[in-house]
Amino acid sequence: MSVKYAETEPATGKSTYVGQGVDRRDGPAKTTGQARFAAEFPYPDLAYAALVHATIARGRITALDTTAARAVRGVIDVLTHENAPAMKPAPKMSVLDLSSIASGTSVNYLATDEVHWNGQPIAVVVAETPETARYAASLVRPSYQELPASVDFAAEEPNAVPEKGIPIMESGADKGDAHAALAAAPVSVDLRFSTPPYNHNAIEPHATTAVWDGDHLTLHEGAQNIPWLRKHLAQRFGVPETSVRILSPYVGGAFGGKSRAWAGTLLAALAARATGRAVRLALTRAGVYHTVGGRTPSAQRVALGADAAGRLTALIHTSVSRTARIGGMPEPITAASHHLYAAPNIHLAQNVVQLDLLPNTFMRAPGESIGTFAVESAMDELAWQLGMDPIELRMRNEPERGPVGGQRFTHRMLKEAYALGAERFGWSERDPRPGVMRDGRWLVGMGVATAFHPSMRMPAQVTVRLEADGTLVVRSGMHEMGMGTATVQAQIAADEMGVPLESVHVEYGDSDLPPGPGAIGSVQTASAAAGVIDACAKLKKSALALARRAPGSPLRGRKLEELQARDGGLHHARGSQTYAEILTAAGRDHLEAESKAGMLGFVARTVLERRRKVRAATGAQFCEVRVDPDTMEVRVSRWLGVFDVGTVINAKTAASQLRGGIVMGIGMALSEQTLIDGRDGRIVNPSLSEYHLPVHADVPHIDVHYLNEPDPTTPLGLLGIGEVGITGVAAAVANAVRHATGRRVLDLPITLDKLL
Amino acid sequence: MRPFAYVKAADVESAVQAAAEPGTKFLGGGTNLVDLMREGVEQPDTLVDVTGLPYDTVEELPGGGLRVGAMVRNSTLAADRRVRARYPVLSQALLSGASGQLRNMATVGGNLLQRTRCPYFYDIASACNKREPGSGCDALEGFNRGCAILGVSDHCIAAHPSDMCVALAALDAEVEVRGVSGTRRVPLAGLHRLPGDTPQVETALEAGDLITAVELPPVPVAARSRYRKVRDRASYAFALVSVAAALGVDDGTISEVRLALGGVAPKPWRAREAERLLTGGPADDAAFRRAAEAEFASATVRQGNAFKTTLAVSTIVATLRELNEGAAR
Amino acid sequence: MPEIRMKVNGSVASLEVEPWVSLLDALRERLGVTGPKKGCDQGACGACTVLADGVRINSCLALAVQYDGREITTIEGVSHPLQEAFIRHDGFQCGYCTPGQICSAIGMLAEHTAGMPSAVADSGPLTEAEVRERMSGNLCRCGAYNGIVDAIMEVSG
Ligand SMILES: Cc1cc2nc3c(=O)[nH]c(=O)nc-3n(C[C@H](O)[C@H](O)[C@H](O)COP(=O)(O)OP(=O)(O)OC[C@H]3O[C@@H](n4cnc5c(N)ncnc54)[C@H](O)[C@@H]3O)c2cc1C
Ligand code: SF4
Ligand code: FES
Ligand code: FES
């Protein structure tokens, strides 16, 4: 990327739209049913596919009887490892090509008789109707030779081994002698936590509509990372990338679950190729559980030592996460602990076990969301031990520089966040004694925790194009899963070019567009913004060059620095021209500029930068719970979060993102868990009725505040919003429960049986 | 779903005749049956849609009881003013179940016969004696947090999922059944069966038996009644434990009490032992607790559901206390 | 194959469907009415909520044949102040649950007006707590609950 951002001054200019709570652009489409999702594109010869899933944890298929399935009227084909056309194997994961991360698993579906996990797809039925496909799938009869499998995380967790680090993620660290310091500390806590597996449960189950035209594949798919998916599909089907078109205008929720290529996508494309039909494969809800990875469970230890004044002397945070023999990446569970507290002695270590299960994958704030549960619960417990206010304890340990690496914080405002939050939440009304605050029969508790999520950027390519009628078209293959992508980038582009918001059109969600950033790691908005700003700068430059060439232009002889972009053109006190005028005068019907950025150097830059700086979105989470003293049901009654997410482009969509994270965090804290049977690795509750997402009645009004201070080192001062909201939430709930009941729950979710 | 034939019942006789054929099931709102058919748990050959039959009203019975047609929707019954005044526990139980949409679809007959939510019952890849007699019971050593602790057997520990039925049990409701050999009445307490060694046999009904109505006798004490449901989220979840209670107190002494429990047994559980201990005794927490504990003296718990005893006892105490305090006010 | 006739969003639709086709799939896959969404196919999310003669139901557990002769309204046939209120209050993010939320809210408001009690209150004005309880059959994983409740409160008040 060619633009440089001043380290001292935010790159925000005068803004008209940035900062406003503009309504979402896709609002009308989404509230009238016009927005089409991946399973909603009609094709005249459309056929429907359904998966057959293995019901053993590990073994070989000795026979696969498809006779009954084939006999059903309307069945077109049944694909198995015996007859399916071969796909190329999944590429090996490599940091030199991040698109290799797209492999959800290393399994080459329908290529061998091997079963690697309970739920693996072992056949695909293609039929004329969705009902026929699903019914026929239920008639496929596999026989297996079972092999021993290890599937029980709780049982295997003690055998974990240190994980191999991945350069772009944080893992272990050591400073001083944390164990000695812990032993010597006058006050300490040493706690073991566990978190269960979670699933994303986007309300849109993964669905693919795949159409081949010769060697050209068109794929409708809700995708979080179009470039990765496209490359992956090209590799698996042995066609050039340019032969794969991915259309993803709307994504019905993703949260990490749609950032990789999972079985359903590949098998839809395979089935379409094998049958010569347009094929739609909409996974059942259980199918999503069985084929799309979720969040790893974890076992964690946090030990803290402090002096009597509450200054930390030792911080130990170790974790075990789970991957699979066939893929998955360890979660950076201790990542936030690198940056939260100024302890002189720190030991962080991440361990991993590999099991015979569907691999884990990214889920909203992988690492930080469950890692902060442990470390922020432990801090709260330490505050109890010290008899100190938990906010005060945090403030006493607020670091000046990165506690492990000594890096500079690009800016850090946790003190301000807590101060504002405490005031707005009424923290001073909290009686510090446990179990004494009441509202009628309910026990009341208040808890806090710190939110932390690193801020990163990914390469993004963007073109901007001025039309002679003054329209500005922004094109980038970005993703819209509900973040308000188009709305926010339109606001930025309108400000950069000085044009009315209504005249900006944003095109996204299509692999034919210049590749956008993945919608992962909270990077999309900031990354795309960088591209938009860069491209707009170039566009203004070309517009000026064009103007200056025209005889009689009022802009002749002007330099860009002297001009303001506003009112649809370039302005100077002594003469202005609109873009439309410039284009007309030059006889042009459009003018285009492009921001290019390669993957080149991205990884190196991230790693290098991390040695020098810590850049992160942070926040202070405030939670009030009510606990029924008879049944120990816990209800969240109030929530307030104060966030430092840098510049807020759109207060409305940003608040929704943060609230969304908090709601998911409440589910994580109180009710969600994926139950995996330790006997056979089968998911026991693969449904929305037995996996308990928060419903309306579980969610109170959530009060969101921003500090709205631009980060001095990023374009527009953006830090990323998508994930920080969920971090700290489970700890804030657990801490509030501790306050209400005197009971510390170490194992999520905090169901009532753990309090009875 | 396995293909099946669909028949709209023209009248009760033909419905009963049709359903006497093996492989035939009645279809109410479909909210349980269609779900189970899609999962392959139920595989009927023919569905007889009974929602068009003329049993869709709530009528007065002489003496102050009510006769509820079996095709009355759950939401309609919950909203009925007479039900809300005479049997608030029933309205509350209905309103605590499922969701607004589902209650609009679900019928009284279907609610009575909805099947367990035991996760292994739902997953045809699992061993389940109820779904496939003799195949075993994966819940015994598996995830059984939602399973029952009273009235269970080594063959099945599934809990009955209905909220409505718990209230009906407390109210001594009677179920009117139309079978091939005529109409008969089955007390609610006798409708559902304990699993024993035949967990697949869930009710006292025979092939072709159509539920046509539920009759609620007059229960004056039920004017002060309450349904308390405890679950894993604030709404839209099945009960871990639920309590349907009605309490009459005279001068600090319990004159009459009705107590039924959900989430703890394979059938809506009338807590007769607790009722017996309470009646004539003092209306205080200690008495409530003693009675509740006695009811659970014979509970068979497992690792995953052992908490239900404690939870049920404290929920019973809390519910009776609330009714008692309401009476004192 | 049984033939059924329904009025869908004001126009009469006749179609032949096997008895095992759900109302949801009849709408989405046979009639191209894709506003109602499939989130679970098990009655557990509310994304498929439509109005049948004005009453909200989950179309995924409804067999199409049972709705012969009925009037079905999906989001495509809705024209209601709630739609704009949802936009103003940002009552959605990804938008997948939105058609169900809006149809459900319309049905819910009618139920409340008709005097239907809820688990929160037997009667009385529509409070936020009431809206939350009555709308709990509509899951939103994006967590847009606050905006949805605000939109409904504005329109109902
Ligand atoms: C997501 C979800 C959540 C739920 N939550 C709850 C809850 O919290 N509490 C609760 O109590 N319930 C809950 N339910 C279950 C719901 O209450 C039942 O599905 C409903 O009551 C069944 O009624 P129906 O008319 O739809 O029955 P159907 O599904 O049509 O039928 C159910 C059974 O009854 C038989 N049947 C129907 N009518 C008759 C008749 N007249 N005579 C004889 N047999 C008949 C059918 O053959 C079938 O076997 C939930 C359901 C879902 C899907
Ligand atoms: S408890 Fe009953 S329903 Fe559940 S698996 Fe065992 S036999 Fe089946
Ligand atoms: S799709 Fe019908 S309730 Fe989820
Ligand atoms: S807006 Fe995405 S699920 Fe509700």
Coordinates of C-alpha atoms in Angstrom, one line a residue, chain A residues 407-713:
Chain A
Q407 CA 6.3 -2.6 22.8
R408 CA 4.7 0.8 22.5
F409 CA 0.9 1.0 22.6
T410 CA -0.3 3.0 19.7
H411 CA -2.8 4.4 22.1
R412 CA -4.3 2.9 25.2
M413 CA -7.4 4.2 26.9
L414 CA -8.6 1.6 29.3
K415 CA -8.4 4.0 32.2
E416 CA -10.7 6.4 30.5
A417 CA -13.0 3.5 29.5
Y418 CA -13.3 2.3 33.1
A419 CA -13.8 5.8 34.4
L420 CA -16.6 6.6 32.0
G421 CA -18.1 3.2 32.4
A422 CA -18.1 3.3 36.2
E423 CA -19.8 6.6 36.2
R424 CA -22.5 5.7 33.6
F425 CA -23.1 2.3 35.1
G426 CA -23.4 3.5 38.7
W427 CA -20.5 1.4 39.9
S428 CA -20.2 3.4 43.1
E429 CA -23.6 1.9 44.1
R430 CA -22.1 -1.5 44.2
D431 CA -21.9 -2.9 47.7
P432 CA -18.6 -4.8 47.6
R433 CA -19.9 -7.6 49.9
P434 CA -21.0 -10.7 48.0
G435 CA -24.6 -11.7 48.2
V436 CA -26.1 -8.6 49.8
M437 CA -27.5 -6.6 47.0
R438 CA -31.1 -7.5 46.3
D439 CA -34.0 -6.5 44.1
G440 CA -37.1 -8.0 45.6
R441 CA -36.3 -11.7 45.8
W442 CA -33.5 -11.5 43.2
L443 CA -29.9 -11.5 44.2
V444 CA -28.1 -8.7 42.4
G445 CA -24.5 -8.7 41.3
M446 CA -22.2 -6.4 39.3
G447 CA -19.1 -7.4 37.5
V448 CA -16.5 -5.9 35.2
A449 CA -14.0 -7.2 32.8
T450 CA -11.6 -5.9 30.2
A451 CA -12.2 -6.4 26.5
F452 CA -9.2 -6.7 24.2
H453 CA -8.7 -7.5 20.6
P454 CA -5.7 -6.9 18.5
S455 CA -6.1 -4.6 15.5
M456 CA -4.7 -5.9 12.2
R457 CA -5.0 -5.1 8.6
M458 CA -5.0 -7.2 5.5
P459 CA -4.3 -6.3 1.9
A460 CA -7.3 -4.9 0.0
Q461 CA -7.7 -3.9 -3.6
V462 CA -10.2 -1.2 -4.4
T463 CA -11.1 0.7 -7.5
V464 CA -13.0 3.9 -7.5
R465 CA -14.6 5.3 -10.6
L466 CA -16.1 8.7 -11.3
E467 CA -18.8 8.8 -13.9
A468 CA -19.6 11.9 -15.9
D469 CA -22.9 12.3 -14.1
G470 CA -21.0 12.7 -10.8
T471 CA -21.6 9.1 -9.6
L472 CA -18.8 7.5 -7.7
V473 CA -18.5 3.7 -7.9
V474 CA -16.4 1.9 -5.3
R475 CA -15.6 -1.6 -6.2
S476 CA -14.0 -4.2 -4.0
G477 CA -14.8 -7.8 -3.3
M478 CA -15.7 -7.1 0.3
H479 CA -18.2 -9.2 2.3
E480 CA -21.4 -8.2 3.9
M481 CA -22.3 -10.4 6.8
G482 CA -24.1 -7.6 8.6
M483 CA -21.3 -5.2 9.4
G484 CA -22.7 -2.5 7.1
T485 CA -19.8 -2.9 4.7
A486 CA -21.2 -0.9 1.9
T487 CA -22.7 1.7 4.1
V488 CA -19.5 2.4 5.9
Q489 CA -17.2 2.4 2.8
A490 CA -19.7 4.7 1.1
Q491 CA -19.4 7.1 4.0
I492 CA -15.6 7.1 3.7
A493 CA -15.5 7.4 0.0
A494 CA -18.1 10.3 0.0
D495 CA -15.9 12.2 2.5
E496 CA -12.7 11.5 0.7
M497 CA -14.1 12.7 -2.6
G498 CA -16.4 15.3 -1.2
V499 CA -19.4 13.9 -2.9
P500 CA -22.9 13.3 -1.6
L501 CA -23.4 10.0 0.0
E502 CA -26.3 9.2 -2.3
S503 CA -24.1 9.4 -5.3
V504 CA -21.7 6.7 -4.1
H505 CA -22.4 3.2 -5.2
V506 CA -20.5 0.3 -3.6
E507 CA -20.1 -3.0 -5.3
Y508 CA -19.0 -5.9 -3.2
G509 CA -19.5 -9.7 -2.7
D510 CA -18.3 -10.8 -6.1
S511 CA -15.0 -12.5 -7.1
D512 CA -15.0 -10.5 -10.4
L513 CA -14.3 -7.4 -8.4
P514 CA -10.8 -6.5 -7.2
P515 CA -10.1 -8.8 -4.3
G516 CA -11.2 -7.3 -1.0
P517 CA -9.9 -8.1 2.4
G518 CA -11.3 -11.2 4.2
A519 CA -14.0 -10.4 6.6
I520 CA -12.0 -12.0 9.4
G521 CA -10.1 -10.8 12.4
S522 CA -12.0 -7.6 12.5
V523 CA -9.8 -6.4 9.6
Q524 CA -12.3 -5.7 6.8
T525 CA -13.4 -2.2 7.5
A526 CA -10.0 -0.7 8.3
S527 CA -8.3 -2.7 5.5
A528 CA -10.9 -1.7 2.9
A529 CA -10.9 1.9 4.2
A530 CA -7.1 2.1 3.6
G531 CA -7.8 1.0 0.0
V532 CA -10.6 3.4 -0.5
I533 CA -8.6 6.3 0.8
D534 CA -5.7 5.4 -1.3
A535 CA -7.7 5.0 -4.4
C536 CA -9.7 8.2 -3.8
A537 CA -6.4 10.1 -3.3
K538 CA -5.2 8.8 -6.7
L539 CA -8.6 9.6 -8.3
K540 CA -8.5 13.2 -7.1
K541 CA -5.0 13.4 -8.4
S542 CA -6.0 12.2 -11.8
A543 CA -9.1 14.5 -11.8
L544 CA -6.8 17.4 -11.0
A545 CA -4.4 16.4 -13.7
L546 CA -7.3 16.2 -16.2
A547 CA -8.6 19.6 -15.1
R548 CA -5.2 21.2 -15.4
R549 CA -4.8 20.1 -18.9
A550 CA -8.1 21.7 -19.9
P551 CA -7.7 25.2 -21.2
G552 CA -9.5 27.7 -19.0
S553 CA -9.9 25.4 -16.0
P554 CA -10.2 27.3 -12.8
L555 CA -7.9 24.7 -11.3
R556 CA -5.0 25.3 -13.7
G557 CA -1.8 25.5 -11.8
R558 CA -3.2 24.2 -8.5
K559 CA -1.7 21.6 -6.4
L560 CA -3.8 19.0 -4.8
E561 CA -2.7 20.1 -1.3
E562 CA -4.3 23.5 -1.9
L563 CA -7.6 22.0 -2.7
Q564 CA -10.5 20.7 -0.8
A565 CA -12.7 17.9 -2.0
R566 CA -16.3 18.9 -1.4
D567 CA -19.6 19.6 -3.0
G568 CA -18.9 17.1 -5.7
G569 CA -15.6 18.5 -6.9
L570 CA -12.3 20.1 -6.1
H571 CA -12.4 23.5 -4.4
H572 CA -10.2 26.5 -4.0
A573 CA -11.1 29.9 -2.8
R574 CA -10.3 31.3 -6.2
G575 CA -12.0 28.8 -8.3
S576 CA -13.6 25.3 -8.2
Q577 CA -14.8 22.6 -10.5
T578 CA -17.1 19.7 -10.0
Y579 CA -15.9 16.3 -11.1
A580 CA -18.7 16.3 -13.6
E581 CA -17.4 19.5 -15.1
I582 CA -13.8 18.2 -15.2
L583 CA -14.9 15.0 -17.0
T584 CA -17.1 16.8 -19.4
A585 CA -14.5 19.4 -20.3
A586 CA -12.1 16.6 -20.9
G587 CA -14.6 14.7 -23.0
R588 CA -14.3 11.7 -20.7
D589 CA -17.2 9.6 -19.6
H590 CA -15.4 8.2 -16.5
L591 CA -12.2 8.3 -14.6
E592 CA -10.9 5.4 -12.5
A593 CA -8.2 4.9 -10.0
E594 CA -7.1 1.8 -8.2
S595 CA -5.4 0.8 -4.9
K596 CA -3.4 -2.3 -5.2
A597 CA -2.0 -4.3 -2.4
G598 CA -0.5 -7.7 -2.5
M599 CA -0.2 -10.3 0.1
L600 CA 3.5 -9.6 -0.4
G601 CA 5.1 -8.6 2.8
F602 CA 1.8 -8.8 4.7
V603 CA 2.9 -11.6 7.1
A604 CA 6.4 -10.1 7.5
R605 CA 5.0 -6.7 8.2
T606 CA 2.5 -8.0 10.8
V607 CA 5.2 -9.9 12.6
L608 CA 7.7 -7.1 12.5
E609 CA 5.2 -4.5 13.6
R610 CA 4.1 -6.7 16.5
R611 CA 7.6 -6.4 17.9
R612 CA 7.4 -2.7 18.0
K613 CA 3.8 -1.8 18.7
V614 CA 0.7 -3.1 20.3
R615 CA -2.4 -1.9 18.5
A616 CA -5.7 -3.1 19.8
A617 CA -9.3 -2.3 20.3
T618 CA -10.1 -2.4 24.0
G619 CA -13.1 -1.8 26.3
A620 CA -14.5 -2.0 29.7
Q621 CA -17.5 -4.4 30.1
F622 CA -20.0 -3.8 32.9
C623 CA -22.5 -6.4 33.7
E624 CA -25.4 -6.7 36.2
V625 CA -27.0 -10.0 36.9
R626 CA -30.0 -11.1 38.8
V627 CA -29.9 -14.6 40.3
D628 CA -33.0 -16.3 41.6
P629 CA -32.0 -17.4 45.1
D630 CA -34.2 -20.6 44.9
T631 CA -33.4 -21.9 41.5
M632 CA -30.1 -20.1 40.8
E633 CA -31.2 -19.1 37.4
V634 CA -29.0 -16.2 36.2
R635 CA -30.4 -13.4 34.1
V636 CA -28.4 -10.5 32.8
S637 CA -30.3 -7.4 33.8
R638 CA -28.1 -4.6 32.6
W639 CA -25.1 -4.2 30.4
L640 CA -22.8 -1.3 29.6
G641 CA -19.7 -1.3 27.5
V642 CA -17.3 1.5 26.9
F643 CA -15.1 0.8 23.9
D644 CA -11.9 2.3 22.5
V645 CA -12.3 1.2 18.9
G646 CA -10.6 4.2 17.4
T647 CA -12.7 6.3 15.0
V648 CA -16.3 5.3 14.8
I649 CA -17.4 5.6 11.2
N650 CA -21.0 4.8 11.7
A651 CA -22.3 5.0 15.3
K652 CA -25.4 2.9 14.4
T653 CA -23.8 -0.1 12.7
A654 CA -20.8 0.0 15.1
A655 CA -23.1 -0.2 18.1
S656 CA -24.9 -3.1 16.5
Q657 CA -21.6 -4.9 16.0
L658 CA -20.5 -4.4 19.6
R659 CA -23.9 -5.4 20.9
G660 CA -23.9 -8.5 18.7
G661 CA -20.6 -9.5 20.3
I662 CA -21.9 -8.9 23.8
V663 CA -25.0 -11.0 23.1
M664 CA -22.9 -13.8 21.8
G665 CA -20.7 -13.4 24.9
I666 CA -23.8 -13.7 27.1
G667 CA -24.7 -16.9 25.4
M668 CA -21.2 -18.2 25.8
A669 CA -21.3 -17.3 29.5
L670 CA -24.7 -18.7 30.4
S671 CA -26.2 -21.2 28.1
E672 CA -24.3 -22.2 25.0
Q673 CA -22.3 -25.4 24.6
T674 CA -21.8 -28.1 22.0
L675 CA -22.1 -31.5 23.6
I676 CA -19.7 -34.0 22.1
D677 CA -20.3 -37.6 23.3
G678 CA -17.0 -38.8 24.8
R679 CA -17.8 -42.3 23.7
D680 CA -18.0 -41.8 20.0
G681 CA -17.4 -38.2 19.2
R682 CA -20.9 -37.6 18.1
I683 CA -22.4 -34.1 18.6
V684 CA -25.4 -34.7 20.8
N685 CA -27.2 -31.4 20.5
P686 CA -26.8 -30.3 16.8
S687 CA -29.9 -28.2 16.8
L688 CA -31.1 -24.7 17.8
S689 CA -33.6 -26.2 20.3
E690 CA -30.9 -28.0 22.3
Y691 CA -28.0 -25.6 21.7
H692 CA -29.2 -22.5 23.6
L693 CA -28.5 -19.3 21.8
P694 CA -29.7 -16.2 23.7
V695 CA -33.2 -15.3 22.8
H696 CA -34.9 -11.9 23.0
A697 CA -35.8 -12.5 26.6
D698 CA -32.2 -13.1 27.6
V699 CA -30.9 -9.8 26.4
P700 CA -31.4 -6.5 28.2
H701 CA -30.8 -3.1 26.8
I702 CA -27.1 -2.9 26.1
D703 CA -25.6 0.5 26.6
V704 CA -22.7 1.1 24.3
H705 CA -20.3 4.0 24.5
Y706 CA -17.3 4.9 22.4
L707 CA -14.3 6.9 23.3
N708 CA -14.1 7.8 19.7
E709 CA -10.4 8.7 19.7
P710 CA -8.7 7.9 16.4
D711 CA -5.8 5.6 16.5
P712 CA -2.8 7.6 15.3
T713 CA -1.3 4.8 13.3

